[in-house]
Amino acid sequence: MILKDFIIVGGGIAGLSAIKAIREQNQSASILWISDEDRLPYKRTKINKHIAVGFSRDEFALVEHDWLLTHHVELLFDRVIGIETAKHELSFKHRGNLQYHKLIVAIGNKPRPLSINGLSQDMVFNVHNARQVENIIRSTSSSRTYMVVGAGVEGVETADQLVQKGKKVILVDRNSMVLQRFFTPKYAALLQDTIQKAGIQLLLDVHDIDGSLGESVIQMNGQQYDVDTVISTIGYTPNIELAAASNIQCNVGIRVDEYMQTSAEDVFAAGDVAEHPSGEITCLWHAAEYQAGWPE
């Protein structure tokens, strides 16, 4: 069985930062970087901002193929489906098992499920990865009216992009103002005015959404709306299933100590999936970049 010195699972900024930190300390160790997507690892925060104009396959790549070759990093497109921590062994969806000396789990988060009574999941899109956003872009050829659920940063950006595509957009949130986690009422009111002037219909304090009235009909707070496509931007939750199934201690995220070590020997976690000793999960790009340091 093939043994790698370092295996990094997850094609985000935490994984790349770990690789850079390793290479600063060790130029000869074997490094395998695993992504379960179909393209070079990329900057996720860019994709929903480019719905209006689209983007090429590797337009937002974090590194180029030449960088990987120069730094002797092997990139594998596959999904890890199991970790045998006692054997230091990974199993994959499409290939045979591999062994690691050190393992870094940086698989980020996943969208919170949007549950609306009677609504077909075929109508619901997310903006979590490039493939999902590409599906939204393709949908604009036939969909006229979009409902974006969740008026946080991602929801506001997505709604704005769709309006730029000439679509009718309804932006919905259960809170009484947009970006409630970040703004005071004064500044939220200014943004809400800008949103509405851009042509976005803003519905706040929405607590009752029903999709059981028929195809393309959504009822919210007793009022009916014609909607072709629903986009969920209601937030994310750490992607802990792989670690939990491997008996690595998890709470909301994968529990780590001050050195990003998990409960399993030689297994580290970083980025949006990691829960720190304080219980904090940062979910910030630069925090993920900082966390993925050299594992002693």
Protein backbone atom coordinates (compact mmCIF):
# COMPACT_ATOMS: atom_id res chain seq x y z
CA MET A 1 0.00 0.00 0.00
CA ILE A 2 1.22 3.48 -0.88
CA LEU A 3 2.29 5.63 2.09
CA LYS A 4 2.29 9.43 1.92
CA ASP A 5 4.06 11.63 4.45
CA PHE A 6 1.21 14.16 4.41
CA ILE A 7 -2.31 13.84 3.10
CA ILE A 8 -4.50 16.93 3.08
CA VAL A 9 -8.22 16.33 2.59
CA GLY A 10 -10.09 19.36 1.33
CA GLY A 11 -9.48 21.70 -1.60
CA GLY A 12 -9.77 25.03 0.18
CA ILE A 13 -7.52 27.72 1.59
CA ALA A 14 -6.83 25.78 4.81
CA GLY A 15 -5.50 22.86 2.80
CA LEU A 16 -3.33 25.10 0.65
CA SER A 17 -1.98 26.94 3.70
CA ALA A 18 -1.05 23.62 5.28
CA ILE A 19 0.84 22.62 2.14
CA LYS A 20 2.75 25.90 2.10
CA ALA A 21 3.64 25.53 5.79
CA ILE A 22 4.87 21.98 5.23
CA ARG A 23 7.05 23.00 2.30
CA GLU A 24 8.61 25.80 4.35
CA GLN A 25 9.83 23.16 6.78
CA ASN A 26 10.33 20.14 4.55
CA GLN A 27 11.07 20.23 0.82
CA SER A 28 11.21 16.48 0.29
CA ALA A 29 8.17 15.05 2.11
CA SER A 30 5.51 13.50 -0.11
CA ILE A 31 2.28 15.52 -0.13
CA LEU A 32 -1.07 14.38 -1.47
CA TRP A 33 -3.85 16.98 -1.73
CA ILE A 34 -7.35 15.60 -2.13
CA SER A 35 -10.35 17.48 -3.52
CA ASP A 36 -13.77 16.00 -4.21
CA GLU A 37 -14.54 18.57 -6.91
CA ASP A 38 -13.78 18.52 -10.64
CA ARG A 39 -11.31 21.40 -10.96
CA LEU A 40 -8.30 23.05 -9.38
CA PRO A 41 -8.99 24.23 -5.82
CA TYR A 42 -10.46 27.72 -6.04
CA LYS A 43 -11.55 30.73 -4.01
CA ARG A 44 -15.14 29.95 -3.05
CA THR A 45 -15.98 33.49 -2.04
CA LYS A 46 -15.73 34.57 -5.70
CA ILE A 47 -18.23 32.25 -7.37
CA ASN A 48 -21.62 33.68 -6.35
CA LYS A 49 -20.34 37.18 -7.15
CA HIS A 50 -20.03 36.16 -10.81
CA ILE A 51 -23.48 34.76 -11.57
CA ALA A 52 -24.23 37.70 -13.85
CA VAL A 53 -21.12 37.37 -16.04
CA GLY A 54 -20.20 33.71 -15.49
CA PHE A 55 -16.70 32.31 -15.04
CA SER A 56 -14.35 29.83 -16.64
CA ARG A 57 -13.48 26.48 -15.07
CA ASP A 58 -10.28 27.51 -13.29
CA GLU A 59 -10.75 31.30 -13.26
CA PHE A 60 -10.54 31.50 -9.47
CA ALA A 61 -7.93 28.78 -8.92
CA LEU A 62 -5.84 29.17 -5.77
CA VAL A 63 -2.79 27.75 -7.56
CA GLU A 64 -1.94 26.66 -11.09
CA HIS A 65 -0.82 23.22 -12.22
CA ASP A 66 2.75 24.51 -12.57
CA TRP A 67 2.78 25.54 -8.90
CA LEU A 68 1.79 22.03 -7.87
CA LEU A 69 4.53 20.53 -10.03
CA THR A 70 7.16 22.97 -8.74
CA HIS A 71 6.28 22.21 -5.12
CA HIS A 72 5.94 18.47 -5.72
CA VAL A 73 2.33 18.30 -4.64
CA GLU A 74 0.13 15.55 -6.04
CA LEU A 75 -3.52 16.58 -6.52
CA LEU A 76 -6.12 13.81 -6.46
CA PHE A 77 -9.78 14.31 -7.41
CA ASP A 78 -11.71 11.83 -5.31
CA ARG A 79 -13.83 11.58 -2.17
CA VAL A 80 -12.48 10.14 1.09
CA ILE A 81 -15.16 7.84 2.52
CA GLY A 82 -13.35 6.44 5.56
CA ILE A 83 -10.46 7.02 7.96
CA GLU A 84 -8.92 4.10 9.85
CA THR A 85 -7.03 6.11 12.43
CA ALA A 86 -5.39 3.09 14.08
CA LYS A 87 -3.96 2.00 10.71
CA HIS A 88 -3.30 5.56 9.43
CA GLU A 89 -5.32 4.58 6.38
CA LEU A 90 -7.83 6.30 4.08
CA SER A 91 -10.44 4.68 1.87
CA PHE A 92 -11.79 6.36 -1.25
CA LYS A 93 -14.89 6.32 -3.39
CA HIS A 94 -13.08 5.58 -6.66
CA ARG A 95 -9.64 4.14 -5.84
CA GLY A 96 -7.80 1.86 -3.46
CA ASN A 97 -6.70 2.70 0.06
CA LEU A 98 -3.74 4.88 1.00
CA GLN A 99 -1.75 5.31 4.20
CA TYR A 100 -0.58 8.56 5.73
CA HIS A 101 2.04 9.63 8.23
CA LYS A 102 0.16 12.86 9.03
CA LEU A 103 -3.39 13.66 8.00
CA ILE A 104 -4.96 17.14 7.81
CA VAL A 105 -8.74 17.28 7.52
CA ALA A 106 -9.82 20.59 5.99
CA ILE A 107 -13.14 19.68 4.38
CA GLY A 108 -14.97 22.84 5.39
CA ASN A 109 -18.72 23.02 5.73
CA LYS A 110 -21.94 22.21 3.91
CA PRO A 111 -25.18 24.15 3.38
CA ARG A 112 -27.82 23.93 6.06
CA PRO A 113 -30.83 22.11 4.60
CA LEU A 114 -33.72 24.34 3.61
CA SER A 115 -36.96 22.70 4.65
CA ILE A 116 -40.11 24.15 3.09
CA ASN A 117 -43.35 22.21 3.24
CA GLY A 118 -44.27 20.80 -0.16
CA LEU A 119 -41.32 22.29 -2.01
CA SER A 120 -39.55 19.97 -4.43
CA GLN A 121 -35.80 19.86 -3.81
CA ASP A 122 -35.35 20.06 -7.58
CA MET A 123 -36.34 23.72 -7.27
CA VAL A 124 -33.73 24.49 -4.58
CA PHE A 125 -30.17 25.56 -5.38
CA ASN A 126 -27.19 26.45 -3.18
CA VAL A 127 -24.15 28.62 -3.89
CA HIS A 128 -21.68 26.54 -1.91
CA ASN A 129 -19.47 25.35 -4.76
CA ALA A 130 -18.69 26.11 -8.38
CA ARG A 131 -20.80 23.30 -9.81
CA GLN A 132 -23.87 24.54 -7.91
CA VAL A 133 -23.37 28.11 -9.09
CA GLU A 134 -22.89 26.90 -12.66
CA ASN A 135 -26.26 25.16 -12.35
CA ILE A 136 -27.83 28.45 -11.24
CA ILE A 137 -26.29 30.22 -14.23
CA ARG A 138 -27.72 27.56 -16.54
CA SER A 139 -31.13 27.90 -14.90
CA THR A 140 -31.31 31.58 -15.89
CA SER A 141 -32.05 30.53 -19.47
CA SER A 142 -35.50 29.32 -18.38
CA SER A 143 -36.24 30.70 -14.90
CA ARG A 144 -37.69 34.19 -14.63
CA THR A 145 -38.40 34.60 -10.92
CA TYR A 146 -36.03 33.62 -8.11
CA MET A 147 -36.61 33.48 -4.38
CA VAL A 148 -33.40 33.83 -2.36
CA VAL A 149 -33.91 32.61 1.21
CA GLY A 150 -31.49 34.20 3.68
CA ALA A 151 -30.59 37.90 3.64
CA GLY A 152 -27.03 37.59 4.89
CA VAL A 153 -23.97 38.59 2.90
CA GLU A 154 -24.22 35.67 0.49
CA GLY A 155 -27.95 36.13 -0.04
CA VAL A 156 -27.66 39.85 -0.78
CA GLU A 157 -24.79 39.24 -3.20
CA THR A 158 -26.69 36.46 -4.98
CA ALA A 159 -29.87 38.51 -5.27
CA ASP A 160 -27.92 41.43 -6.73
CA GLN A 161 -26.27 39.18 -9.32
CA LEU A 162 -29.62 37.77 -10.45
CA VAL A 163 -31.12 41.23 -10.83
CA GLN A 164 -28.13 42.12 -13.00
CA LYS A 165 -29.13 39.13 -15.17
CA GLY A 166 -32.53 40.73 -15.63
CA LYS A 167 -34.38 38.38 -13.29
CA LYS A 168 -37.16 39.14 -10.86
CA VAL A 169 -35.83 38.44 -7.37
CA ILE A 170 -37.56 38.08 -4.02
CA LEU A 171 -35.11 38.20 -1.08
CA VAL A 172 -36.60 36.58 2.03
CA ASP A 173 -35.45 36.46 5.64
CA ARG A 174 -37.02 35.52 8.96
CA ASN A 175 -35.26 38.40 10.72
CA SER A 176 -36.51 41.97 10.85
CA MET A 177 -33.54 43.38 8.91
CA VAL A 178 -30.86 42.27 6.49
CA LEU A 179 -27.39 41.26 7.72
CA GLN A 180 -28.74 41.25 11.25
CA ARG A 181 -25.57 39.63 12.63
CA PHE A 182 -23.39 42.46 11.35
CA PHE A 183 -25.36 45.71 11.08
CA THR A 184 -27.08 48.09 13.43
CA PRO A 185 -30.69 48.96 12.46
CA LYS A 186 -29.49 52.31 11.07
CA TYR A 187 -27.05 50.78 8.58
CA ALA A 188 -29.34 47.85 7.78
CA ALA A 189 -32.04 50.35 6.80
CA LEU A 190 -29.62 52.06 4.40
CA LEU A 191 -28.72 48.75 2.78
CA GLN A 192 -32.37 47.71 2.59
CA ASP A 193 -33.16 50.92 0.74
CA THR A 194 -30.33 50.22 -1.71
CA ILE A 195 -31.55 46.64 -2.22
CA GLN A 196 -35.07 47.76 -3.03
CA LYS A 197 -33.89 50.53 -5.35
CA ALA A 198 -31.94 47.87 -7.26
CA GLY A 199 -35.27 46.18 -8.05
CA ILE A 200 -35.14 43.38 -5.46
CA GLN A 201 -38.37 42.65 -3.61
CA LEU A 202 -37.44 42.38 0.07
CA LEU A 203 -39.60 40.36 2.46
CA LEU A 204 -38.56 40.37 6.13
CA ASP A 205 -40.07 38.74 9.23
CA VAL A 206 -41.10 35.74 7.11
CA HIS A 207 -41.83 32.76 9.36
CA ASP A 208 -44.32 30.77 7.31
CA ILE A 209 -43.28 29.47 3.87
CA ASP A 210 -45.45 26.89 2.10
CA GLY A 211 -44.61 25.27 -1.21
CA SER A 212 -47.50 22.79 -1.31
CA LEU A 213 -49.97 24.94 -3.24
CA GLY A 214 -48.85 23.82 -6.68
CA GLU A 215 -46.01 24.10 -9.14
CA SER A 216 -44.11 27.42 -8.95
CA VAL A 217 -46.39 28.83 -6.23
CA ILE A 218 -44.89 29.79 -2.86
CA GLN A 219 -46.97 31.18 -0.02
CA MET A 220 -45.24 33.37 2.56
CA ASN A 221 -47.02 34.85 5.55
CA GLY A 222 -50.33 34.22 3.80
CA GLN A 223 -49.39 35.90 0.49
CA GLN A 224 -48.85 33.88 -2.70
CA TYR A 225 -45.91 34.42 -5.07
CA ASP A 226 -44.99 32.88 -8.42
CA VAL A 227 -41.47 31.47 -8.10
CA ASP A 228 -39.52 29.39 -10.63
CA THR A 229 -36.38 28.71 -8.62
CA VAL A 230 -35.41 28.89 -4.95
CA ILE A 231 -31.85 29.58 -3.80
CA SER A 232 -30.94 28.84 -0.20
CA THR A 233 -28.35 31.02 1.55
CA ILE A 234 -29.37 30.25 5.13
CA GLY A 235 -25.90 29.33 6.31
CA TYR A 236 -23.58 26.39 6.76
CA THR A 237 -22.67 23.68 9.22
CA PRO A 238 -19.26 21.98 9.66
CA ASN A 239 -18.81 18.86 7.56
CA ILE A 240 -18.10 16.44 10.40
CA GLU A 241 -19.65 13.19 9.14
CA LEU A 242 -16.38 11.68 7.91
CA ALA A 243 -14.58 12.38 11.18
CA ALA A 244 -17.48 11.31 13.39
CA ALA A 245 -17.81 8.01 11.53
CA SER A 246 -14.09 7.48 12.15
CA ASN A 247 -14.49 7.96 15.93
CA ILE A 248 -12.70 11.31 15.90
CA GLN A 249 -14.22 13.50 18.60
CA CYS A 250 -16.73 16.00 17.25
CA ASN A 251 -19.20 18.43 18.70
CA VAL A 252 -20.56 21.03 16.29
CA GLY A 253 -17.20 20.79 14.49
CA ILE A 254 -14.19 18.50 14.75
CA ARG A 255 -12.67 19.18 18.16
CA VAL A 256 -9.06 20.33 18.09
CA ASP A 257 -6.56 21.53 20.66
CA GLU A 258 -4.40 24.66 20.46
CA TYR A 259 -2.14 22.88 17.94
CA MET A 260 -5.09 21.88 15.69
CA GLN A 261 -4.62 18.24 16.77
CA THR A 262 -7.77 16.12 16.87
CA SER A 263 -8.48 13.29 19.30
CA ALA A 264 -6.81 10.88 16.84
CA GLU A 265 -3.05 10.50 16.70
CA ASP A 266 -1.45 12.28 13.72
CA VAL A 267 -4.79 13.68 12.56
CA PHE A 268 -5.24 17.45 12.45
CA ALA A 269 -8.18 19.63 11.40
CA ALA A 270 -8.28 23.23 10.19
CA GLY A 271 -10.63 25.74 8.64
CA ASP A 272 -14.41 25.82 8.81
CA VAL A 273 -14.64 22.23 10.04
CA ALA A 274 -12.49 22.77 13.15
CA GLU A 275 -13.94 23.55 16.58
CA HIS A 276 -11.45 25.17 18.92
CA PRO A 277 -11.09 24.49 22.67
CA SER A 278 -13.24 27.57 23.35
CA GLY A 279 -16.02 26.07 21.24
CA GLU A 280 -15.50 28.66 18.50
CA ILE A 281 -15.81 27.78 14.82
CA THR A 282 -14.45 30.72 12.87
CA CYS A 283 -15.84 30.19 9.33
CA LEU A 284 -13.62 32.96 7.99
CA TRP A 285 -11.25 32.79 5.02
CA HIS A 286 -8.24 34.35 6.75
CA ALA A 287 -8.83 32.32 9.92
CA ALA A 288 -8.69 29.12 7.88
CA GLU A 289 -5.53 30.41 6.22
CA TYR A 290 -3.92 31.10 9.61
CA GLN A 291 -4.95 27.86 11.33
CA ALA A 292 -3.28 25.47 8.93
CA GLY A 293 0.23 25.74 10.33
CA TRP A 294 3.03 23.23 10.67
CA PRO A 295 1.90 20.07 12.56
CA GLU A 296 4.67 19.18 14.98
